[in-house]
Amino acid sequence: MKKILVTGGAGYIGSHTLIELIKAGFEPVVYDNLSNSSPIAIERVEKIVGQQISFIKGDILDVELLKQTFKEHNFFAVIHFAGLKAVGESVSKPLKYYENNVTGTINLLNVMQEFACQNIIFSSSATVYGNPETLPITETAKRSCTNPYGQTKLTVEYILEDLCKSSQFNAISLRYFNPIGAYETGTIGEDPNDIPNNLMPYISQVAVGKLEKLSVFGDDYDTVDGTGVRDYIHVVDLSKGHVKALEYLVTKDGEKVGFDPVNLGTGNGTSVLELVNAFIGATGQAVPYVMTGRRAGDVASCYASCDKAKTVLNWTAEFDIKRACVDTWRWQSHNPNGYKS
Ligand code: NAD
Ligand code: UFG
């Protein structure tokens, strides 16, 4: 059984990925400082999979603990979710983001190199495409970023590219589009600390009565109904994409893959109003909203070309928006205060 280090494994995408890793026969070891997650998420995953999961409360800024962890385990690969992700906060506290996301990743890569673990799957983001020139976005599109969070993702991609060129490292950079939804049990899901920045958790918190109404950021974009268009992907599909990426590395074991970026999306664009209406239709809940001005830094439309994920990883998203809405609502209504419920 191949051991996989999962940094940030207690978080939203990490916790879902643990389930798919175990289902596929991998042995995850979670390394998370719990700065944006709860140990309850791990307990809930243990209940779903019916087995214990190794958990290390640790920070990727703690080099000694990273070394200790690699001394104790022989990892085939690292799935590197650990990172800070709030775009707004990254603008006001850029050093915090560069230190955590870039320095933390350099620490991890140094320790991986020292212990001859040379396979990494990195949580990148569609944000590296900035304002896309053409749609759907392919992996060869020009990269640029408009905020410090995005810069940290882009910087790590450049670091991984250089490292792969200079060594036997293999890095699959999974560029996530917009993850939504929750596991079908409704026991794990997205649990934002504060008022959500992202659309889907905002909608579900309005529906459950925690927030009064949704502000729709702009209705004058050049899109189907004037509201922003994104590629919403179910978190379970996204998690399976990580397993496919690992399996790809397993089949290539010994052979050099190098740096390989892959989009994980559905290929479909959905507007804000289409998502709101899908949620209302799928759950029967009311979602009051008002139109407000555009949010600074937002692009009109962003959706993926998923051809590479299909040909290289043999992966395609299976769940639709309706299913994601139903699953989000099950999680939100059963856990109105997230893991604090
Ligand atoms: P999340 O905040 O739920 O999970 C990240 C986890 O990393 C948390 O459990 C947090 O405690 C942990 N962490 C943060 N800094 C750490 C550190 N220094 N040491 C150890 N652990 C640390 O976020 P998520 O939505 O699950 O995202 C996972 C990854 O995917 C992140 O890197 C994020 O930037 C990236 N990503 C997310 C989205 C999205 O919309 N959710 C989109 C694109 C990319
Ligand atoms: N939106 C609203 N009201 C809200 C929140 C969002 O109208 O309260 C709109 C936005 O203007 C946008 C769409 O809903 O048109 C989606 O917004 P999100 O904030 O949910 O997602 P973004 O595409 O802006 O960004 C997200 C993450 C980024 C990541 C990017 C690509 O926040 O970190 O997806 O993966 F980089």
CSV table of N, CA, C and O in Angstrom, one decimal, residues 174-289:
chain,number,residue,atom,x,y,z
A,174,LEU,N,-2.5,20.6,-10.4
A,174,LEU,CA,-3.9,20.6,-10.7
A,174,LEU,C,-4.5,22.0,-10.5
A,174,LEU,O,-4.5,22.5,-9.4
A,175,ARG,N,-5.0,22.5,-11.6
A,175,ARG,CA,-5.6,23.8,-11.6
A,175,ARG,C,-7.1,23.7,-11.4
A,175,ARG,O,-7.8,23.4,-12.4
A,176,TYR,N,-7.5,23.9,-10.2
A,176,TYR,CA,-9.0,23.7,-9.8
A,176,TYR,C,-9.7,24.9,-10.4
A,176,TYR,O,-9.3,26.1,-10.2
A,177,PHE,N,-10.9,24.7,-10.9
A,177,PHE,CA,-11.8,25.8,-11.2
A,177,PHE,C,-12.6,26.0,-9.9
A,177,PHE,O,-12.0,26.3,-8.9
A,178,ASN,N,-13.9,26.0,-9.9
A,178,ASN,CA,-14.6,26.4,-8.6
A,178,ASN,C,-15.2,25.2,-7.9
A,178,ASN,O,-16.3,24.8,-8.2
A,179,PRO,N,-14.6,24.7,-6.9
A,179,PRO,CA,-15.1,23.6,-6.1
A,179,PRO,C,-16.3,23.9,-5.3
A,179,PRO,O,-16.3,24.9,-4.6
A,180,ILE,N,-17.3,23.1,-5.4
A,180,ILE,CA,-18.6,23.3,-4.6
A,180,ILE,C,-19.0,21.9,-4.2
A,180,ILE,O,-18.5,20.9,-4.6
A,181,GLY,N,-20.1,21.8,-3.4
A,181,GLY,CA,-20.7,20.5,-3.0
A,181,GLY,C,-20.1,20.0,-1.8
A,181,GLY,O,-19.2,20.6,-1.1
A,182,ALA,N,-20.5,18.8,-1.4
A,182,ALA,CA,-20.1,18.1,-0.2
A,182,ALA,C,-20.3,16.6,-0.4
A,182,ALA,O,-21.0,16.2,-1.3
A,183,TYR,N,-19.7,15.8,0.6
A,183,TYR,CA,-19.8,14.4,0.5
A,183,TYR,C,-21.3,14.0,0.7
A,183,TYR,O,-22.0,14.7,1.5
A,184,GLU,N,-21.8,12.9,0.1
A,184,GLU,CA,-23.2,12.6,0.1
A,184,GLU,C,-23.8,12.3,1.5
A,184,GLU,O,-25.0,12.4,1.7
A,185,THR,N,-22.9,12.0,2.5
A,185,THR,CA,-23.4,11.8,3.9
A,185,THR,C,-23.9,13.1,4.5
A,185,THR,O,-24.6,13.0,5.5
A,186,GLY,N,-23.4,14.2,4.0
A,186,GLY,CA,-23.7,15.5,4.6
A,186,GLY,C,-23.0,15.7,5.9
A,186,GLY,O,-23.3,16.6,6.7
A,187,THR,N,-21.9,14.9,6.2
A,187,THR,CA,-21.2,15.0,7.4
A,187,THR,C,-19.9,15.8,7.3
A,187,THR,O,-19.3,16.2,8.3
A,188,ILE,N,-19.4,16.0,6.0
A,188,ILE,CA,-18.2,16.8,5.8
A,188,ILE,C,-18.6,17.8,4.7
A,188,ILE,O,-19.4,17.5,3.8
A,189,GLY,N,-17.9,19.0,4.7
A,189,GLY,CA,-18.2,20.0,3.7
A,189,GLY,C,-17.4,21.2,3.9
A,189,GLY,O,-16.5,21.2,4.8
A,190,GLU,N,-17.7,22.3,3.2
A,190,GLU,CA,-17.0,23.5,3.3
A,190,GLU,C,-17.4,24.3,4.5
A,190,GLU,O,-18.6,24.5,4.7
A,191,ASP,N,-16.5,24.7,5.3
A,191,ASP,CA,-16.8,25.4,6.6
A,191,ASP,C,-16.0,26.7,6.8
A,191,ASP,O,-15.1,26.7,7.5
A,192,PRO,N,-16.5,27.7,6.1
A,192,PRO,CA,-15.7,29.0,6.1
A,192,PRO,C,-15.8,29.5,7.6
A,192,PRO,O,-16.8,29.5,8.3
A,193,ASN,N,-14.6,30.1,8.0
A,193,ASN,CA,-14.5,30.6,9.3
A,193,ASN,C,-15.4,31.8,9.6
A,193,ASN,O,-15.9,32.0,10.6
A,194,ASP,N,-15.5,32.7,8.5
A,194,ASP,CA,-16.1,34.0,8.7
A,194,ASP,C,-17.2,34.1,7.7
A,194,ASP,O,-17.7,33.0,7.2
A,195,ILE,N,-17.6,35.3,7.3
A,195,ILE,CA,-18.6,35.4,6.2
A,195,ILE,C,-17.9,34.9,5.0
A,195,ILE,O,-16.8,35.3,4.6
A,196,PRO,N,-18.6,34.0,4.2
A,196,PRO,CA,-18.0,33.4,3.1
A,196,PRO,C,-17.7,34.4,2.0
A,196,PRO,O,-18.4,35.4,1.8
A,197,ASN,N,-16.5,34.2,1.3
A,197,ASN,CA,-16.2,35.1,0.2
A,197,ASN,C,-16.7,34.5,-1.1
A,197,ASN,O,-17.0,35.1,-2.1
A,198,ASN,N,-16.9,33.1,-1.1
A,198,ASN,CA,-17.3,32.4,-2.3
A,198,ASN,C,-18.8,32.3,-2.5
A,198,ASN,O,-19.5,32.3,-1.5
A,199,LEU,N,-19.2,32.1,-3.7
A,199,LEU,CA,-20.6,32.2,-4.0
A,199,LEU,C,-21.4,31.0,-3.3
A,199,LEU,O,-22.4,31.3,-2.7
A,200,MET,N,-21.0,29.8,-3.5
A,200,MET,CA,-21.9,28.7,-3.1
A,200,MET,C,-22.1,28.7,-1.5
A,200,MET,O,-23.2,28.5,-1.1
A,201,PRO,N,-21.0,28.8,-0.7
A,201,PRO,CA,-21.2,28.8,0.7
A,201,PRO,C,-22.1,30.1,1.1
A,201,PRO,O,-22.9,30.0,2.1
A,202,TYR,N,-22.0,31.2,0.4
A,202,TYR,CA,-22.8,32.3,0.7
A,202,TYR,C,-24.3,32.0,0.4
A,202,TYR,O,-25.2,32.2,1.3
A,203,ILE,N,-24.6,31.4,-0.7
A,203,ILE,CA,-25.9,31.0,-1.1
A,203,ILE,C,-26.5,30.1,0.0
A,203,ILE,O,-27.6,30.3,0.5
A,204,SER,N,-25.7,29.1,0.4
A,204,SER,CA,-26.3,28.1,1.4
A,204,SER,C,-26.5,28.7,2.8
A,204,SER,O,-27.4,28.3,3.5
A,205,GLN,N,-25.6,29.7,3.1
A,205,GLN,CA,-25.8,30.3,4.4
A,205,GLN,C,-27.0,31.3,4.4
A,205,GLN,O,-27.6,31.5,5.4
A,206,VAL,N,-27.3,31.8,3.2
A,206,VAL,CA,-28.6,32.6,3.1
A,206,VAL,C,-29.7,31.7,3.2
A,206,VAL,O,-30.7,31.9,4.0
A,207,ALA,N,-29.7,30.5,2.5
A,207,ALA,CA,-30.8,29.6,2.6
A,207,ALA,C,-31.1,29.1,4.0
A,207,ALA,O,-32.2,28.9,4.3
A,208,VAL,N,-30.0,28.9,4.8
A,208,VAL,CA,-30.2,28.3,6.1
A,208,VAL,C,-30.6,29.4,7.1
A,208,VAL,O,-30.8,29.2,8.3
A,209,GLY,N,-30.5,30.7,6.7
A,209,GLY,CA,-31.0,31.8,7.5
A,209,GLY,C,-29.9,32.5,8.3
A,209,GLY,O,-30.1,33.3,9.1
A,210,LYS,N,-28.6,32.1,8.0
A,210,LYS,CA,-27.5,32.7,8.8
A,210,LYS,C,-27.2,34.1,8.2
A,210,LYS,O,-26.6,35.0,8.9
A,211,LEU,N,-27.4,34.3,6.9
A,211,LEU,CA,-27.2,35.5,6.2
A,211,LEU,C,-28.5,36.0,5.6
A,211,LEU,O,-29.3,35.1,5.2
A,212,GLU,N,-28.7,37.3,5.5
A,212,GLU,CA,-30.0,37.8,5.1
A,212,GLU,C,-30.2,37.7,3.6
A,212,GLU,O,-31.2,37.1,3.2
A,213,LYS,N,-29.2,38.1,2.8
A,213,LYS,CA,-29.4,38.0,1.4
A,213,LYS,C,-28.1,38.0,0.6
A,213,LYS,O,-27.1,38.5,1.2
A,214,LEU,N,-28.1,37.5,-0.5
A,214,LEU,CA,-26.9,37.4,-1.4
A,214,LEU,C,-26.8,38.7,-2.2
A,214,LEU,O,-27.8,39.2,-2.7
A,215,SER,N,-25.5,39.2,-2.2
A,215,SER,CA,-25.3,40.3,-3.2
A,215,SER,C,-24.7,39.7,-4.4
A,215,SER,O,-23.7,39.0,-4.4
A,216,VAL,N,-25.3,40.0,-5.6
A,216,VAL,CA,-24.8,39.5,-6.8
A,216,VAL,C,-23.9,40.6,-7.4
A,216,VAL,O,-24.3,41.7,-7.6
A,217,PHE,N,-22.6,40.2,-7.5
A,217,PHE,CA,-21.6,41.2,-7.8
A,217,PHE,C,-21.5,41.5,-9.3
A,217,PHE,O,-20.7,41.0,-10.1
A,218,GLY,N,-22.4,42.4,-9.8
A,218,GLY,CA,-22.4,42.8,-11.2
A,218,GLY,C,-23.4,42.1,-12.1
A,218,GLY,O,-23.4,40.9,-12.1
A,219,ASP,N,-24.2,42.9,-12.8
A,219,ASP,CA,-25.1,42.3,-13.8
A,219,ASP,C,-24.9,42.9,-15.2
A,219,ASP,O,-25.8,42.8,-16.0
A,220,ASP,N,-23.7,43.4,-15.4
A,220,ASP,CA,-23.4,44.1,-16.7
A,220,ASP,C,-22.2,43.5,-17.4
A,220,ASP,O,-21.6,44.1,-18.2
A,221,TYR,N,-21.9,42.2,-17.0
A,221,TYR,CA,-20.9,41.5,-17.8
A,221,TYR,C,-21.4,41.0,-19.1
A,221,TYR,O,-22.6,40.8,-19.3
A,222,ASP,N,-20.5,40.8,-20.0
A,222,ASP,CA,-20.9,40.3,-21.3
A,222,ASP,C,-21.1,38.7,-21.2
A,222,ASP,O,-20.2,38.0,-21.7
A,223,THR,N,-22.1,38.4,-20.5
A,223,THR,CA,-22.4,36.9,-20.3
A,223,THR,C,-23.9,36.7,-20.6
A,223,THR,O,-24.7,37.6,-20.9
A,224,VAL,N,-24.4,35.5,-20.4
A,224,VAL,CA,-25.7,35.1,-20.8
A,224,VAL,C,-26.8,36.0,-20.1
A,224,VAL,O,-27.8,36.3,-20.7
A,225,ASP,N,-26.6,36.3,-18.8
A,225,ASP,CA,-27.5,37.2,-18.1
A,225,ASP,C,-26.9,38.4,-17.4
A,225,ASP,O,-27.5,39.0,-16.6
A,226,GLY,N,-25.6,38.6,-17.8
A,226,GLY,CA,-24.9,39.8,-17.2
A,226,GLY,C,-24.2,39.5,-16.0
A,226,GLY,O,-23.3,40.3,-15.5
A,227,THR,N,-24.4,38.3,-15.4
A,227,THR,CA,-23.7,38.0,-14.1
A,227,THR,C,-22.5,37.1,-14.5
A,227,THR,O,-22.4,36.4,-15.5
A,228,GLY,N,-21.5,37.0,-13.5
A,228,GLY,CA,-20.2,36.3,-13.8
A,228,GLY,C,-20.4,34.8,-14.0
A,228,GLY,O,-21.3,34.2,-13.4
A,229,VAL,N,-19.6,34.3,-14.9
A,229,VAL,CA,-19.7,32.9,-15.3
A,229,VAL,C,-18.5,32.1,-14.8
A,229,VAL,O,-17.4,32.6,-15.0
A,230,ARG,N,-18.7,31.0,-14.1
A,230,ARG,CA,-17.6,30.2,-13.6
A,230,ARG,C,-17.9,28.7,-13.9
A,230,ARG,O,-19.0,28.3,-14.2
A,231,ASP,N,-16.9,27.9,-13.7
A,231,ASP,CA,-16.9,26.4,-13.9
A,231,ASP,C,-17.0,25.8,-12.6
A,231,ASP,O,-15.9,25.6,-11.9
A,232,TYR,N,-18.2,25.4,-12.1
A,232,TYR,CA,-18.4,24.9,-10.8
A,232,TYR,C,-18.2,23.4,-10.8
A,232,TYR,O,-18.9,22.7,-11.6
A,233,ILE,N,-17.3,22.8,-10.0
A,233,ILE,CA,-17.0,21.4,-10.0
A,233,ILE,C,-17.2,20.8,-8.6
A,233,ILE,O,-16.8,21.4,-7.6
A,234,HIS,N,-17.9,19.7,-8.7
A,234,HIS,CA,-18.2,19.0,-7.4
A,234,HIS,C,-17.0,18.5,-6.7
A,234,HIS,O,-16.1,17.9,-7.4
A,235,VAL,N,-16.9,18.8,-5.4
A,235,VAL,CA,-15.6,18.5,-4.7
A,235,VAL,C,-15.3,17.0,-4.7
A,235,VAL,O,-14.1,16.6,-4.7
A,236,VAL,N,-16.3,16.1,-4.9
A,236,VAL,CA,-16.0,14.7,-4.9
A,236,VAL,C,-15.3,14.3,-6.3
A,236,VAL,O,-14.4,13.6,-6.4
A,237,ASP,N,-15.8,15.0,-7.4
A,237,ASP,CA,-15.2,14.8,-8.7
A,237,ASP,C,-13.7,15.3,-8.6
A,237,ASP,O,-12.8,14.6,-9.1
A,238,LEU,N,-13.6,16.5,-8.0
A,238,LEU,CA,-12.2,17.0,-7.8
A,238,LEU,C,-11.3,16.1,-7.1
A,238,LEU,O,-10.2,15.9,-7.5
A,239,SER,N,-11.8,15.5,-6.0
A,239,SER,CA,-11.0,14.6,-5.2
A,239,SER,C,-10.6,13.4,-6.0
A,239,SER,O,-9.4,12.9,-5.9
A,240,LYS,N,-11.5,12.9,-6.8
A,240,LYS,CA,-11.2,11.7,-7.7
A,240,LYS,C,-10.1,12.1,-8.7
A,240,LYS,O,-9.3,11.2,-9.0
A,241,GLY,N,-10.1,13.3,-9.1
A,241,GLY,CA,-9.0,13.8,-10.0
A,241,GLY,C,-7.6,13.6,-9.4
A,241,GLY,O,-6.6,13.3,-10.0
A,242,HIS,N,-7.5,13.8,-8.0
A,242,HIS,CA,-6.2,13.7,-7.4
A,242,HIS,C,-5.8,12.2,-7.4
A,242,HIS,O,-4.6,11.9,-7.5
A,243,VAL,N,-6.8,11.3,-7.2
A,243,VAL,CA,-6.5,9.9,-7.2
A,243,VAL,C,-6.0,9.5,-8.6
A,243,VAL,O,-5.0,8.8,-8.8
A,244,LYS,N,-6.7,10.0,-9.6
A,244,LYS,CA,-6.2,9.7,-11.0
A,244,LYS,C,-4.8,10.2,-11.3
A,244,LYS,O,-4.0,9.6,-11.9
A,245,ALA,N,-4.5,11.4,-10.7
A,245,ALA,CA,-3.2,12.0,-10.9
A,245,ALA,C,-2.1,11.1,-10.2
A,245,ALA,O,-1.1,10.8,-10.8
A,246,LEU,N,-2.5,10.6,-9.1
A,246,LEU,CA,-1.6,9.7,-8.3
A,246,LEU,C,-1.4,8.4,-9.1
A,246,LEU,O,-0.2,7.9,-9.3
A,247,GLU,N,-2.5,7.8,-9.6
A,247,GLU,CA,-2.4,6.6,-10.4
A,247,GLU,C,-1.6,6.7,-11.6
A,247,GLU,O,-0.8,5.9,-12.0
A,248,TYR,N,-1.7,7.9,-12.2
A,248,TYR,CA,-0.8,8.2,-13.4
A,248,TYR,C,0.7,8.2,-13.0
A,248,TYR,O,1.5,7.6,-13.7
A,249,LEU,N,1.0,8.8,-11.8
A,249,LEU,CA,2.4,8.8,-11.4
A,249,LEU,C,2.8,7.3,-11.0
A,249,LEU,O,4.0,7.0,-11.3
A,250,VAL,N,1.9,6.5,-10.5
A,250,VAL,CA,2.2,5.1,-10.2
A,250,VAL,C,2.6,4.4,-11.5
A,250,VAL,O,3.6,3.7,-11.6
A,251,THR,N,1.8,4.6,-12.5
A,251,THR,CA,2.0,3.9,-13.8
A,251,THR,C,3.3,4.4,-14.4
A,251,THR,O,4.0,3.6,-15.1
A,252,LYS,N,3.7,5.6,-14.1
A,252,LYS,CA,4.9,6.2,-14.7
A,252,LYS,C,6.1,6.0,-13.8
A,252,LYS,O,7.2,6.6,-14.1
A,253,ASP,N,6.0,5.3,-12.7
A,253,ASP,CA,7.0,5.2,-11.7
A,253,ASP,C,8.4,4.9,-12.3
A,253,ASP,O,8.5,3.9,-13.1
A,254,GLY,N,9.3,5.7,-12.0
A,254,GLY,CA,10.7,5.5,-12.6
A,254,GLY,C,10.8,6.4,-13.9
A,254,GLY,O,11.9,6.8,-14.2
A,255,GLU,N,9.8,6.6,-14.6
A,255,GLU,CA,9.8,7.3,-15.9
A,255,GLU,C,9.6,8.8,-15.5
A,255,GLU,O,8.7,9.1,-14.7
A,256,LYS,N,10.3,9.7,-16.2
A,256,LYS,CA,10.1,11.1,-15.8
A,256,LYS,C,8.9,11.7,-16.4
A,256,LYS,O,8.6,11.6,-17.6
A,257,VAL,N,8.1,12.4,-15.6
A,257,VAL,CA,6.9,13.1,-16.0
A,257,VAL,C,7.2,14.6,-16.1
A,257,VAL,O,6.7,15.3,-16.9
A,258,GLY,N,8.0,15.0,-15.1
A,258,GLY,CA,8.3,16.5,-15.1
A,258,GLY,C,7.2,17.3,-14.5
A,258,GLY,O,6.4,16.8,-13.8
A,259,PHE,N,7.1,18.5,-15.0
A,259,PHE,CA,6.0,19.4,-14.5
A,259,PHE,C,4.9,19.3,-15.5
A,259,PHE,O,5.1,19.5,-16.7
A,260,ASP,N,3.7,19.0,-15.0
A,260,ASP,CA,2.6,18.8,-15.9
A,260,ASP,C,1.3,19.5,-15.3
A,260,ASP,O,0.8,19.0,-14.3
A,261,PRO,N,0.9,20.6,-15.9
A,261,PRO,CA,-0.3,21.2,-15.3
A,261,PRO,C,-1.6,20.6,-16.0
A,261,PRO,O,-1.6,20.3,-17.2
A,262,VAL,N,-2.6,20.4,-15.2
A,262,VAL,CA,-3.9,19.8,-15.7
A,262,VAL,C,-5.1,20.6,-15.0
A,262,VAL,O,-5.1,20.7,-13.8
A,263,ASN,N,-6.0,21.0,-15.9
A,263,ASN,CA,-7.2,21.7,-15.4
A,263,ASN,C,-8.2,20.6,-14.8
A,263,ASN,O,-8.4,19.6,-15.4
A,264,LEU,N,-8.8,21.0,-13.7
A,264,LEU,CA,-9.9,20.1,-13.2
A,264,LEU,C,-11.1,21.0,-13.1
A,264,LEU,O,-11.3,21.9,-12.2
A,265,GLY,N,-12.0,20.8,-14.1
A,265,GLY,CA,-13.2,21.6,-14.1
A,265,GLY,C,-14.2,20.7,-14.8
A,265,GLY,O,-14.0,19.5,-15.0
A,266,THR,N,-15.4,21.3,-15.2
A,266,THR,CA,-16.4,20.5,-15.9
A,266,THR,C,-16.4,20.8,-17.4
A,266,THR,O,-17.0,20.1,-18.2
A,267,GLY,N,-15.9,22.0,-17.8
A,267,GLY,CA,-16.0,22.5,-19.1
A,267,GLY,C,-17.3,23.3,-19.4
A,267,GLY,O,-17.4,23.9,-20.4
A,268,ASN,N,-18.1,23.4,-18.3
A,268,ASN,CA,-19.4,24.2,-18.5
A,268,ASN,C,-19.3,25.5,-17.7
A,268,ASN,O,-18.9,25.5,-16.5
A,269,GLY,N,-19.8,26.5,-18.3
A,269,GLY,CA,-19.9,27.8,-17.6
A,269,GLY,C,-21.3,28.0,-17.0
A,269,GLY,O,-22.3,27.7,-17.7
A,270,THR,N,-21.4,28.4,-15.8
A,270,THR,CA,-22.7,28.7,-15.1
A,270,THR,C,-22.6,30.1,-14.5
A,270,THR,O,-21.7,30.5,-13.9
A,271,SER,N,-23.7,30.9,-14.8
A,271,SER,CA,-23.7,32.3,-14.3
A,271,SER,C,-24.1,32.3,-12.8
A,271,SER,O,-24.7,31.3,-12.3
A,272,VAL,N,-23.9,33.4,-12.1
A,272,VAL,CA,-24.3,33.5,-10.7
A,272,VAL,C,-25.8,33.2,-10.6
A,272,VAL,O,-26.3,32.4,-9.8
A,273,LEU,N,-26.6,33.9,-11.5
A,273,LEU,CA,-28.1,33.7,-11.4
A,273,LEU,C,-28.5,32.2,-11.7
A,273,LEU,O,-29.4,31.7,-11.1
A,274,GLU,N,-27.8,31.6,-12.7
A,274,GLU,CA,-28.1,30.2,-13.0
A,274,GLU,C,-27.8,29.3,-11.8
A,274,GLU,O,-28.5,28.4,-11.5
A,275,LEU,N,-26.7,29.6,-11.0
A,275,LEU,CA,-26.4,28.8,-9.9
A,275,LEU,C,-27.4,29.0,-8.8
A,275,LEU,O,-27.9,28.1,-8.1
A,276,VAL,N,-27.8,30.3,-8.6
A,276,VAL,CA,-28.8,30.6,-7.5
A,276,VAL,C,-30.1,29.9,-7.9
A,276,VAL,O,-30.7,29.2,-7.0
A,277,ASN,N,-30.5,29.9,-9.1
A,277,ASN,CA,-31.8,29.3,-9.5
A,277,ASN,C,-31.7,27.7,-9.5
A,277,ASN,O,-32.7,27.1,-9.1
A,278,ALA,N,-30.5,27.2,-9.8
A,278,ALA,CA,-30.3,25.8,-9.6
A,278,ALA,C,-30.5,25.3,-8.2
A,278,ALA,O,-31.1,24.3,-7.9
A,279,PHE,N,-29.9,26.2,-7.3
A,279,PHE,CA,-30.0,25.9,-5.9
A,279,PHE,C,-31.4,25.9,-5.4
A,279,PHE,O,-31.9,25.0,-4.7
A,280,ILE,N,-32.2,26.9,-5.8
A,280,ILE,CA,-33.6,27.1,-5.4
A,280,ILE,C,-34.3,25.8,-5.9
A,280,ILE,O,-35.1,25.2,-5.2
A,281,GLY,N,-34.1,25.5,-7.2
A,281,GLY,CA,-34.8,24.4,-7.8
A,281,GLY,C,-34.5,23.1,-7.2
A,281,GLY,O,-35.4,22.2,-7.0
A,282,ALA,N,-33.2,22.9,-6.8
A,282,ALA,CA,-32.8,21.6,-6.3
A,282,ALA,C,-33.2,21.4,-4.8
A,282,ALA,O,-33.4,20.2,-4.4
A,283,THR,N,-33.3,22.5,-4.1
A,283,THR,CA,-33.5,22.3,-2.6
A,283,THR,C,-34.9,22.9,-2.1
A,283,THR,O,-35.3,22.6,-1.0
A,284,GLY,N,-35.6,23.6,-3.0
A,284,GLY,CA,-36.8,24.2,-2.5
A,284,GLY,C,-36.7,25.3,-1.5
A,284,GLY,O,-37.7,25.8,-1.0
A,285,GLN,N,-35.4,25.8,-1.3
A,285,GLN,CA,-35.2,26.9,-0.3
A,285,GLN,C,-35.3,28.2,-1.0
A,285,GLN,O,-34.9,28.3,-2.2
A,286,ALA,N,-35.6,29.3,-0.3
A,286,ALA,CA,-35.6,30.6,-0.8
A,286,ALA,C,-34.2,31.2,-0.7
A,286,ALA,O,-33.5,30.9,0.3
A,287,VAL,N,-33.7,31.9,-1.7
A,287,VAL,CA,-32.4,32.6,-1.7
A,287,VAL,C,-32.6,34.0,-2.1
A,287,VAL,O,-32.5,34.4,-3.3
A,288,PRO,N,-33.0,34.9,-1.2
A,288,PRO,CA,-33.2,36.3,-1.6
A,288,PRO,C,-31.8,36.9,-2.0
A,288,PRO,O,-30.8,36.6,-1.4
A,289,TYR,N,-31.9,37.8,-3.1
A,289,TYR,CA,-30.6,38.4,-3.5
A,289,TYR,C,-30.9,39.8,-4.0
A,289,TYR,O,-32.0,40.2,-4.4
